[in-house]
Tab-separated table of C-alpha atoms in Angstrom:
chain	number	residue	atom	x	y	z
A	64	MET	CA	-27.602	27.651	-11.246
A	65	ALA	CA	-24.098	26.158	-11.337
A	66	LEU	CA	-21.311	27.901	-9.447
A	67	SER	CA	-18.524	29.418	-11.546
A	68	LEU	CA	-15.079	27.880	-11.838
A	69	HIS	CA	-11.823	29.660	-11.154
A	70	GLU	CA	-9.856	30.601	-14.258
A	71	TYR	CA	-7.311	27.831	-13.710
A	72	GLN	CA	-10.100	25.255	-13.295
A	73	GLN	CA	-11.644	26.398	-16.561
A	74	ARG	CA	-8.271	25.905	-18.243
A	75	ALA	CA	-8.304	22.334	-16.966
A	76	VAL	CA	-11.740	21.823	-18.543
A	77	ASP	CA	-10.498	23.220	-21.862
A	78	PHE	CA	-7.412	21.002	-21.683
A	79	MET	CA	-9.554	17.870	-21.256
A	80	ALA	CA	-11.630	18.952	-24.238
A	81	ALA	CA	-8.510	19.237	-26.393
A	82	HIS	CA	-6.854	16.020	-25.130
A	83	PRO	CA	-9.078	12.920	-25.236
A	84	ARG	CA	-6.577	11.003	-23.096
A	85	CYS	CA	-4.804	13.083	-20.516
A	86	ILE	CA	-3.616	13.513	-16.941
A	87	LEU	CA	-4.496	16.371	-14.605
A	88	SER	CA	-1.580	16.611	-12.185
A	89	VAL	CA	-3.180	19.347	-10.132
A	90	GLY	CA	-2.107	20.312	-6.635
A	91	MET	CA	-4.216	19.551	-3.592
A	92	GLY	CA	-7.011	22.045	-3.034
A	93	LEU	CA	-7.177	23.297	-6.637
A	94	GLY	CA	-10.442	21.557	-7.512
A	95	LYS	CA	-9.665	18.643	-9.843
A	96	THR	CA	-13.042	17.090	-9.035
A	97	ALA	CA	-14.917	20.289	-9.844
A	98	ALA	CA	-13.114	20.668	-13.179
A	99	VAL	CA	-14.019	17.124	-14.250
A	100	LEU	CA	-17.650	17.533	-13.179
A	101	HIS	CA	-17.943	20.738	-15.208
A	102	TYR	CA	-16.360	18.967	-18.169
A	103	ILE	CA	-19.006	16.221	-17.903
A	104	ASP	CA	-21.744	18.852	-17.629
A	105	ARG	CA	-20.389	20.683	-20.668
A	106	PHE	CA	-19.981	17.713	-23.038
A	107	ARG	CA	-22.609	15.313	-21.648
A	108	PRO	CA	-21.001	11.937	-22.509
A	109	ALA	CA	-23.500	9.143	-23.068
A	110	SER	CA	-21.873	7.113	-20.303
A	111	CYS	CA	-19.190	7.716	-17.704
A	112	LEU	CA	-17.252	5.641	-15.167
A	113	ILE	CA	-15.503	7.317	-12.228
A	114	VAL	CA	-13.029	5.106	-10.330
A	115	ALA	CA	-11.913	6.377	-6.918
A	116	PRO	CA	-10.839	5.210	-3.460
A	117	LYS	CA	-13.845	3.769	-1.608
A	118	ARG	CA	-14.499	6.686	0.740
A	119	VAL	CA	-14.008	9.243	-2.036
A	120	ALA	CA	-16.292	7.292	-4.377
A	121	GLU	CA	-19.074	7.140	-1.811
A	122	THR	CA	-18.821	10.593	-0.235
A	123	VAL	CA	-17.271	13.044	-2.710
A	124	TRP	CA	-18.196	12.839	-6.391
A	125	LYS	CA	-22.000	12.952	-6.392
A	126	GLN	CA	-22.015	15.283	-3.398
A	127	GLU	CA	-19.643	17.688	-5.185
A	128	ALA	CA	-21.868	17.689	-8.276
A	129	GLU	CA	-24.799	18.690	-6.085
A	130	LYS	CA	-22.759	21.315	-4.235
A	131	TRP	CA	-21.737	22.947	-7.529
A	132	GLY	CA	-25.342	22.950	-8.763
A	133	LEU	CA	-24.603	20.480	-11.579
A	134	TRP	CA	-27.949	18.751	-11.214
A	135	THR	CA	-27.985	17.190	-14.675
A	136	VAL	CA	-24.753	15.389	-13.771
A	137	ALA	CA	-25.819	14.481	-10.235
A	138	GLU	CA	-29.162	13.078	-11.374
A	139	ARG	CA	-27.420	10.736	-13.822
A	140	MET	CA	-24.945	9.488	-11.203
A	141	GLU	CA	-25.138	6.271	-9.231
A	142	ILE	CA	-22.696	5.223	-6.521
A	143	VAL	CA	-21.839	1.553	-6.948
A	144	LYS	CA	-21.579	0.166	-3.422
A	145	GLY	CA	-22.945	-2.453	-1.025
A	146	THR	CA	-22.944	-6.198	-1.488
A	147	ALA	CA	-21.786	-7.884	-4.697
A	148	LYS	CA	-25.411	-8.296	-5.753
A	149	GLN	CA	-26.225	-4.641	-5.030
A	150	ARG	CA	-23.163	-3.514	-6.995
A	151	ARG	CA	-24.110	-5.660	-10.002
A	152	GLU	CA	-27.634	-4.238	-9.966
A	153	ALA	CA	-26.272	-0.695	-9.780
A	154	LEU	CA	-23.924	-1.261	-12.718
A	155	CYS	CA	-26.770	-2.647	-14.845
A	156	ASP	CA	-29.255	0.109	-13.973
A	157	GLY	CA	-29.617	2.018	-17.236
A	158	ARG	CA	-31.414	4.934	-15.594
A	159	TYR	CA	-28.072	6.205	-14.292
A	160	PRO	CA	-25.393	6.207	-17.021
A	161	TYR	CA	-22.732	7.821	-14.784
A	162	LYS	CA	-21.306	5.230	-12.388
A	163	VAL	CA	-18.982	5.977	-9.442
A	164	ILE	CA	-17.172	2.875	-8.201
A	165	GLY	CA	-14.511	2.150	-5.578
A	166	ARG	CA	-11.218	1.031	-7.108
A	167	ASP	CA	-11.302	-2.200	-5.072
A	168	ASN	CA	-14.519	-3.225	-6.851
A	169	LEU	CA	-13.158	-2.947	-10.387
A	170	GLY	CA	-13.463	-6.714	-10.680
A	171	ASP	CA	-17.247	-6.248	-10.914
A	172	LEU	CA	-16.715	-4.931	-14.437
A	173	PHE	CA	-14.955	-8.068	-15.673
A	174	LYS	CA	-15.646	-11.739	-15.960
A	175	GLU	CA	-13.871	-13.818	-13.325
A	176	LYS	CA	-10.079	-13.821	-13.844
A	177	ASP	CA	-10.442	-11.716	-16.987
A	178	TYR	CA	-8.488	-8.473	-17.152
A	179	ASN	CA	-8.812	-7.697	-20.863
A	180	ASP	CA	-12.483	-7.430	-21.824
A	181	PRO	CA	-14.816	-5.413	-19.558
A	182	ILE	CA	-18.437	-6.520	-19.522
A	183	LEU	CA	-19.463	-2.850	-19.782
A	184	GLU	CA	-17.900	-0.061	-21.799
A	185	PHE	CA	-18.027	3.672	-21.091
A	186	GLU	CA	-17.539	6.674	-23.316
A	187	PHE	CA	-15.636	8.597	-20.625
A	188	VAL	CA	-13.485	7.055	-17.872
A	189	VAL	CA	-12.165	9.054	-14.902
A	190	LEU	CA	-9.394	7.633	-12.691
A	191	ASP	CA	-9.277	9.538	-9.412
A	192	GLU	CA	-6.016	9.234	-7.442
A	193	LEU	CA	-4.130	8.010	-10.506
A	194	THR	CA	-1.116	6.932	-8.456
A	195	SER	CA	-3.247	4.001	-7.270
A	196	PHE	CA	-2.412	2.530	-10.684
A	197	LYS	CA	1.355	3.008	-10.631
A	198	SER	CA	2.196	-0.706	-10.500
A	199	ILE	CA	2.261	-2.190	-13.988
A	200	ASP	CA	1.704	-5.740	-12.688
A	201	SER	CA	-1.286	-5.068	-10.428
A	202	LYS	CA	-4.780	-6.338	-11.222
A	203	ARG	CA	-6.286	-2.878	-10.870
A	204	THR	CA	-3.828	-1.355	-13.374
A	205	ARG	CA	-4.529	-4.091	-15.918
A	206	ARG	CA	-8.253	-3.541	-15.467
A	207	VAL	CA	-8.229	0.231	-15.851
A	208	PHE	CA	-5.954	-0.140	-18.876
A	209	ALA	CA	-8.651	-2.289	-20.500
A	210	LEU	CA	-11.383	0.164	-19.501
A	211	ALA	CA	-9.447	3.149	-20.841
A	212	ARG	CA	-8.633	1.338	-24.084
A	213	SER	CA	-12.331	0.676	-24.711
A	214	ALA	CA	-13.341	4.281	-23.892
A	215	SER	CA	-13.143	7.180	-26.328
A	216	ARG	CA	-11.933	9.583	-23.615
A	217	CYS	CA	-10.070	9.063	-20.339
A	218	VAL	CA	-8.549	11.344	-17.703
A	219	GLY	CA	-6.409	10.546	-14.673
A	220	LEU	CA	-6.334	12.824	-11.614
A	221	THR	CA	-3.465	13.160	-9.166
A	222	GLY	CA	-1.775	15.680	-6.924
A	223	THR	CA	1.467	13.689	-6.661
A	224	PHE	CA	2.275	12.268	-10.090
A	225	LEU	CA	5.747	11.058	-9.084
A	226	ALA	CA	4.682	9.482	-5.790
A	227	ASN	CA	7.600	7.033	-5.733
A	228	GLY	CA	9.756	8.552	-8.437
A	229	ALA	CA	9.974	8.494	-12.213
A	230	ILE	CA	9.457	4.721	-12.366
A	231	ASP	CA	5.733	5.418	-11.754
A	232	ILE	CA	5.309	7.360	-14.997
A	233	TYR	CA	4.667	4.537	-17.456
A	234	ALA	CA	1.873	2.709	-15.630
A	235	GLN	CA	-0.037	5.922	-14.956
A	236	CYS	CA	0.210	7.021	-18.587
A	237	ALA	CA	-0.820	3.538	-19.742
A	238	SER	CA	-3.783	3.596	-17.357
A	239	VAL	CA	-5.353	6.492	-19.263
A	240	GLY	CA	-4.459	4.989	-22.643
A	241	LEU	CA	-1.396	7.096	-23.452
A	242	ALA	CA	0.667	3.926	-23.949
A	243	ASP	CA	-0.372	1.272	-26.448
A	244	ASN	CA	0.273	-1.735	-24.238
A	245	LEU	CA	1.596	-2.766	-20.836
A	246	LYS	CA	4.314	-5.127	-22.062
A	247	SER	CA	6.349	-2.232	-23.480
A	248	PHE	CA	6.986	-1.151	-19.898
A	249	TYR	CA	9.947	-3.483	-19.517
A	250	SER	CA	11.818	-2.181	-22.557
A	251	TRP	CA	10.989	1.379	-21.406
A	252	ARG	CA	12.387	0.621	-17.946
A	253	ALA	CA	15.545	-0.949	-19.372
A	254	ARG	CA	16.117	2.151	-21.502
A	255	TYR	CA	15.826	4.750	-18.759
A	256	PHE	CA	16.520	3.024	-15.414
A	257	LYS	CA	19.080	0.926	-13.570
A	258	ASP	CA	18.363	-1.523	-10.755
A	259	VAL	CA	20.792	-0.441	-8.038
A	260	MET	CA	19.935	-3.570	-6.005
A	261	ALA	CA	21.042	-5.931	-8.787
A	262	GLY	CA	23.628	-8.405	-7.497
A	263	SER	CA	22.962	-7.533	-3.853
A	264	GLY	CA	21.176	-10.803	-3.104
A	265	MET	CA	18.134	-8.879	-1.884
A	266	ALA	CA	14.635	-9.877	-2.956
A	267	TRP	CA	13.536	-6.397	-4.050
A	268	HIS	CA	14.454	-3.867	-6.727
A	269	LYS	CA	15.304	-0.184	-6.559
A	270	TRP	CA	15.151	1.593	-9.902
A	271	ARG	CA	17.244	4.718	-10.398
A	272	LEU	CA	16.771	7.074	-13.344
A	273	THR	CA	19.860	7.178	-15.593
A	274	VAL	CA	18.783	10.056	-17.864
A	275	PRO	CA	17.363	13.546	-17.234
A	276	LEU	CA	13.705	13.515	-16.199
A	277	GLU	CA	12.700	15.549	-19.254
A	278	ASP	CA	13.896	12.719	-21.527
A	279	VAL	CA	11.404	10.341	-19.901
A	280	LEU	CA	8.554	12.847	-19.918
A	281	HIS	CA	9.030	14.032	-23.509
A	282	ARG	CA	6.721	11.377	-24.950
A	283	TRP	CA	3.736	12.366	-22.781
A	284	ASN	CA	4.435	15.940	-21.742
A	285	SER	CA	1.840	17.515	-24.040
A	286	ASP	CA	-0.936	15.366	-22.510
A	287	ILE	CA	-0.233	16.326	-18.890
A	288	PHE	CA	-1.847	19.417	-17.368
A	289	THR	CA	-0.072	20.596	-14.222
A	290	LEU	CA	-0.919	23.224	-11.612
A	291	ASP	CA	1.038	23.897	-8.421
A	292	SER	CA	-1.011	24.725	-5.316
A	293	LYS	CA	1.601	27.248	-4.184
A	294	ASP	CA	0.867	29.414	-7.215
A	295	TYR	CA	-2.857	29.738	-6.525
A	296	LEU	CA	-3.634	29.125	-2.860
A	297	ASP	CA	-2.782	31.024	0.305
A	298	ILE	CA	-1.019	28.196	2.146
A	299	PRO	CA	0.477	29.032	5.568
A	300	PRO	CA	4.174	28.599	6.376
A	301	VAL	CA	5.139	24.998	7.121
A	302	SER	CA	8.108	23.906	9.224
A	303	VAL	CA	9.364	20.328	9.505
A	304	VAL	CA	11.054	19.297	12.748
A	305	ALA	CA	13.002	16.039	13.056
A	306	HIS	CA	13.028	14.141	16.366
A	307	PRO	CA	15.639	11.332	16.272
A	308	VAL	CA	15.184	9.151	19.375
A	309	ALA	CA	17.901	6.937	20.836
A	310	LEU	CA	16.648	3.443	21.624
A	311	TYR	CA	16.972	2.096	25.147
A	312	PRO	CA	19.969	-0.288	25.584
A	313	ASP	CA	17.755	-3.385	25.643
A	314	GLU	CA	15.887	-2.189	22.543
A	315	ARG	CA	19.179	-1.497	20.771
A	316	GLU	CA	20.474	-4.980	21.573
A	317	ARG	CA	17.311	-6.631	20.248
A	318	TYR	CA	17.339	-4.479	17.130
A	319	ASP	CA	21.000	-5.192	16.378
A	320	ASN	CA	20.513	-8.926	16.901
A	321	LEU	CA	17.545	-9.019	14.577
A	322	GLU	CA	19.396	-7.009	11.943
A	323	ALA	CA	22.555	-9.139	12.090
A	324	PHE	CA	21.370	-12.610	13.064
A	325	LEU	CA	17.629	-12.604	12.188
A	326	ASP	CA	16.649	-13.519	15.730
A	327	CYS	CA	16.172	-11.837	19.087
A	328	ASN	CA	14.598	-12.293	22.505
A	329	ILE	CA	11.737	-10.068	23.670
A	330	GLU	CA	10.602	-10.461	27.255
A	331	GLY	CA	11.683	-14.088	27.295
A	332	VAL	CA	10.160	-14.958	23.902
A	333	GLY	CA	12.526	-15.993	21.133
A	334	VAL	CA	11.744	-14.566	17.693
A	335	SER	CA	13.299	-15.603	14.380
A	336	VAL	CA	12.539	-14.067	10.983
A	337	LYS	CA	13.302	-14.756	7.350
A	338	GLU	CA	15.587	-12.487	5.361
A	339	ASP	CA	12.772	-11.260	3.105
A	340	ALA	CA	10.687	-10.278	6.144
A	341	LYS	CA	13.500	-8.579	8.030
A	342	PHE	CA	12.875	-5.025	6.862
A	343	MET	CA	9.241	-4.998	8.022
A	344	LYS	CA	10.191	-6.558	11.356
A	345	LEU	CA	12.918	-3.965	11.894
A	346	GLN	CA	10.339	-1.241	11.243
A	347	THR	CA	8.168	-2.455	14.096
A	348	MET	CA	11.213	-3.016	16.343
A	349	CYS	CA	11.847	0.728	16.081
A	350	ASP	CA	8.551	1.112	17.955
A	351	GLY	CA	9.400	-1.541	20.548
A	352	PHE	CA	7.272	-4.466	19.357
A	353	ILE	CA	7.185	-7.196	16.735
A	354	TYR	CA	4.485	-9.173	14.950
A	355	THR	CA	4.898	-12.919	15.019
A	356	GLY	CA	4.224	-15.013	11.930
A	357	ASP	CA	4.888	-14.140	8.301
A	358	THR	CA	1.591	-12.393	7.539
A	359	TYR	CA	1.104	-8.690	8.124
A	360	GLU	CA	-1.649	-6.312	9.160
A	361	GLU	CA	-3.309	-5.763	5.808
A	362	GLN	CA	-4.185	-9.462	5.785
A	363	GLY	CA	-5.763	-9.268	9.217
A	364	PHE	CA	-2.995	-11.058	11.129
A	365	TYR	CA	-2.199	-8.366	13.648
A	366	GLU	CA	-3.316	-9.745	16.992
A	367	HIS	CA	-0.082	-11.710	17.647
A	368	VAL	CA	2.160	-8.969	18.985
A	369	ILE	CA	5.097	-9.193	21.353
A	370	ARG	CA	5.936	-5.945	23.124
A	371	GLY	CA	9.091	-4.986	24.874
A	372	GLU	CA	8.862	-3.617	28.380
A	373	ARG	CA	9.106	-0.078	27.022
A	374	SER	CA	9.483	1.911	23.796
A	375	ALA	CA	11.786	4.922	23.734
A	376	LYS	CA	10.303	6.288	20.515
A	377	LEU	CA	6.627	5.916	21.396
A	378	GLU	CA	7.277	7.356	24.840
A	379	ALA	CA	8.913	10.375	23.182
A	380	VAL	CA	5.874	10.774	20.918
A	381	ALA	CA	3.468	10.541	23.877
A	382	ASP	CA	5.539	13.030	25.895
A	383	PHE	CA	5.558	15.490	22.997
A	384	CYS	CA	1.778	15.216	22.535
A	385	GLU	CA	1.276	15.788	26.264
A	386	CYS	CA	3.383	18.959	26.067
A	387	CYS	CA	1.382	20.221	23.084
A	388	LEU	CA	-1.913	19.695	24.895
A	389	ALA	CA	-0.533	21.485	27.970
A	390	GLU	CA	-0.229	24.516	25.677
A	391	SER	CA	-3.755	24.002	24.259
A	392	GLU	CA	-2.459	22.706	20.932
A	393	PRO	CA	-4.406	19.660	19.696
A	394	VAL	CA	-2.391	17.147	17.649
A	395	LEU	CA	-3.100	15.263	14.426
A	396	LEU	CA	-1.040	12.070	14.655
A	397	PHE	CA	-0.278	9.603	11.854
A	398	TYR	CA	0.752	6.044	12.701
A	399	ALA	CA	1.789	3.030	10.607
A	400	PHE	CA	0.777	-0.039	12.667
A	401	ARG	CA	-2.291	-0.973	14.685
A	402	ALA	CA	-0.098	-2.203	17.533
A	403	GLU	CA	1.671	1.161	17.482
A	404	ARG	CA	-1.662	2.975	17.659
A	405	ASP	CA	-2.923	0.807	20.513
A	406	TRP	CA	0.250	1.258	22.567
A	407	LEU	CA	0.228	5.017	22.007
A	408	ARG	CA	-3.391	5.263	23.133
A	409	GLU	CA	-2.486	3.434	26.333
A	410	MET	CA	0.458	5.786	26.943
A	411	LEU	CA	-1.598	8.891	26.236
A	412	ASP	CA	-4.454	7.665	28.405
A	413	ALA	CA	-1.993	7.165	31.277
A	414	ARG	CA	-0.926	10.792	30.803
A	415	GLY	CA	-4.524	12.021	30.861
A	416	VAL	CA	-4.537	12.889	27.149
A	417	ALA	CA	-7.760	12.229	25.232
A	418	THR	CA	-7.548	10.340	21.914
A	419	MET	CA	-9.916	9.538	19.082
A	420	GLU	CA	-9.568	8.223	15.540
A	421	VAL	CA	-10.583	9.982	12.341
A	422	ARG	CA	-12.861	7.077	11.456
A	423	GLU	CA	-14.892	7.357	14.676
A	424	LYS	CA	-18.367	8.800	14.197
A	425	GLY	CA	-18.400	12.572	14.609
A	426	ALA	CA	-14.626	12.795	15.102
A	427	ILE	CA	-13.943	15.093	12.136
A	428	ASP	CA	-16.787	17.481	13.005
A	429	LYS	CA	-15.649	17.607	16.624
A	430	TRP	CA	-12.049	18.294	15.581
A	431	ASN	CA	-12.934	21.036	13.091
A	432	ALA	CA	-15.309	22.712	15.544
A	433	GLY	CA	-12.460	23.058	18.036
A	434	ASP	CA	-14.346	20.907	20.543
A	435	PHE	CA	-11.575	18.324	20.952
A	436	ASP	CA	-8.583	18.954	23.171
A	437	GLY	CA	-6.526	15.854	22.501
A	438	VAL	CA	-4.830	13.687	19.850
A	439	LEU	CA	-6.672	12.814	16.636
A	440	MET	CA	-5.144	9.602	15.269
A	441	ALA	CA	-5.161	8.450	11.646
A	442	HIS	CA	-3.470	6.091	9.211
A	443	PRO	CA	-2.173	7.903	6.100
A	444	ALA	CA	-3.583	5.259	3.750
A	445	SER	CA	-7.149	5.915	4.896
A	446	ALA	CA	-7.103	9.555	5.989
A	447	GLY	CA	-4.657	11.143	3.583
A	448	HIS	CA	-7.154	12.110	0.867
A	449	GLY	CA	-10.069	14.495	0.781
A	450	LEU	CA	-10.286	15.462	4.456
A	451	ASN	CA	-10.315	19.105	5.520
A	452	LEU	CA	-8.837	19.204	9.029
A	453	GLN	CA	-7.184	22.630	8.972
A	454	ALA	CA	-9.792	24.192	11.264
A	455	GLY	CA	-8.958	21.959	14.213
A	456	GLY	CA	-5.233	22.449	14.759
A	457	ARG	CA	-1.793	23.165	13.360
A	458	ILE	CA	0.448	20.453	14.887
A	459	LEU	CA	0.992	17.251	12.907
A	460	VAL	CA	3.033	14.337	14.249
A	461	TRP	CA	4.444	11.377	12.357
A	462	SER	CA	4.850	8.642	14.949
A	463	THR	CA	6.145	6.328	12.216
A	464	LEU	CA	6.974	7.948	8.896
A	465	THR	CA	5.757	6.413	5.651
A	466	TYR	CA	7.981	5.738	2.645
A	467	ASN	CA	5.068	6.511	0.345
A	468	TYR	CA	5.476	10.084	-0.907
A	469	GLU	CA	1.828	10.366	-1.931
A	470	TYR	CA	0.667	9.405	1.562
A	471	TYR	CA	3.196	11.796	3.082
A	472	ALA	CA	2.240	14.800	0.938
A	473	GLN	CA	-1.486	14.156	1.168
A	474	ALA	CA	-1.395	13.638	4.943
A	475	ASN	CA	0.568	16.849	5.531
A	476	ALA	CA	-1.966	18.698	3.385
A	477	ARG	CA	-4.753	17.875	5.856
A	478	LEU	CA	-3.470	20.832	7.923
A	479	ALA	CA	-1.219	22.742	5.495
A	480	ARG	CA	-3.980	23.918	3.174
A	481	GLN	CA	-6.031	27.001	2.354
A	482	GLY	CA	-8.096	28.090	5.325
A	483	GLN	CA	-5.400	27.292	7.873
A	484	ARG	CA	-4.876	30.435	9.935
A	485	LYS	CA	-1.678	29.466	11.730
A	486	ALA	CA	1.808	28.335	10.771
A	487	VAL	CA	1.851	24.538	10.544
A	488	GLN	CA	4.413	22.365	12.316
A	489	ILE	CA	5.195	18.826	11.124
A	490	HIS	CA	7.092	16.748	13.698
A	491	ILE	CA	8.768	13.546	12.518
A	492	PHE	CA	9.875	10.944	15.068
A	493	THR	CA	12.426	8.310	14.071
A	494	ALA	CA	14.503	5.731	15.916
A	495	ALA	CA	18.127	6.884	15.534
A	496	LYS	CA	20.637	4.615	13.761
A	497	THR	CA	17.980	2.284	12.359
A	498	VAL	CA	16.255	1.633	9.047
A	499	GLU	CA	14.217	4.777	9.732
A	500	ASP	CA	17.244	7.034	9.193
A	501	GLY	CA	16.783	7.059	5.442
A	502	LYS	CA	13.035	7.694	5.384
A	503	GLN	CA	13.069	11.461	5.476
A	504	LYS	CA	15.947	11.614	2.979
A	505	ALA	CA	13.997	9.354	0.616
A	506	LEU	CA	10.929	11.583	0.899
A	507	GLU	CA	13.021	14.698	0.328
A	508	ARG	CA	14.453	13.107	-2.827
A	509	LYS	CA	10.960	12.271	-4.082
A	510	ASP	CA	9.808	15.807	-3.271
A	511	LYS	CA	12.687	17.167	-5.333
A	512	GLU	CA	11.691	14.983	-8.298
A	513	GLN	CA	8.087	16.128	-7.942
A	514	GLY	CA	9.311	19.737	-7.966
A	515	GLN	CA	11.281	19.125	-11.163
A	516	PHE	CA	8.213	17.566	-12.751
A	517	LEU	CA	6.064	20.577	-11.807
A	518	ALA	CA	8.596	22.982	-13.246
A	519	MET	CA	8.676	21.091	-16.563
A	520	THR	CA	4.930	20.607	-17.020
A	521	LYS	CA	3.343	23.570	-15.229
A	522	GLN	CA	0.618	25.296	-17.229
């Protein structure tokens, strides 16, 4: 027998029934997945495609269907994973008409270099973590646009609709088929936004809204269902504490040289960078190291690292974690760079503080059972969604803060969520008088926009 939905989850089901193409902008912890699964169970589409981040695709959707007792849905589901051959076989297996696929494998549904005509069509398409499709020019957005256009119904799920501001609205609406085409994005952007970086000589753009947010949302407002977690869940008090750290004199000199002259000397090694790479290099310099070469971590080129003799900021982070553990308070720590993580683990080890990563086998169970007295380390891109960590601690540390509002909000919600029994503290470490100064202000601005959006669309 299927478990019953909460009233607000049932309203989400009814909304999907009334809006063939829609967005569920539902706060973290309010059961977006459960609502969609019950919708599928209620209307029994002939075929369904669920697109999600890899870990969520493989460990959440089918398991949630089973947990809720939706056996008819679970028995029709197949997780598309493994090698390319295994994924192709899974997609073609007609015994299971409901496919769950990782967003990075969307190319399996198209002929090589084709983004317009999927080789398979589905009656119902579900896009989990809709903000993954906020870039109008990305391959994945073009692919889901084609999939949604060929489907008769499509829903996008997100807890942070305005992850990077109002500029994200168009691509997400287009991804579920609420916009007729992708090319109209540029005229839409020109109508509502201004590039504040125009004429600066910089290689990037920064789009600022020039009209009230409601003017941009008016076109799609009726197809967006919004719930705010604060209205339905018992979330503990959350305090945010800023820790600006002054760089050591030698660090400050290197940072200033790199910022002004695009070169510096670290432990006898001369480093020069290009203007378009300067911002990323300055980010790592705040932590006392720099990557050499022009290719960054996500492309696997992270082993060439030059460290300074010391790092004021990372030392401050390690000292703070040591103090927390002295008071029997385990710490959930988010980092940005592998070299940052490695250096912190060395510092913490020297202080006698145990560390482990979220991805290590058994780490989450050990943390939630209260069997770990140390620092649990995670990257917000891989550990920000779907993890319940509130049972293991209440102290969260940002060693290097992200600019991505979705990552920030989702990561903080690992501890600040229903079931947390203590007041949560979020500690943010930044290098004073550097590019990091504006990070928290930028996130606060995005949070304000998200709040305005919730107020305008809340059900």
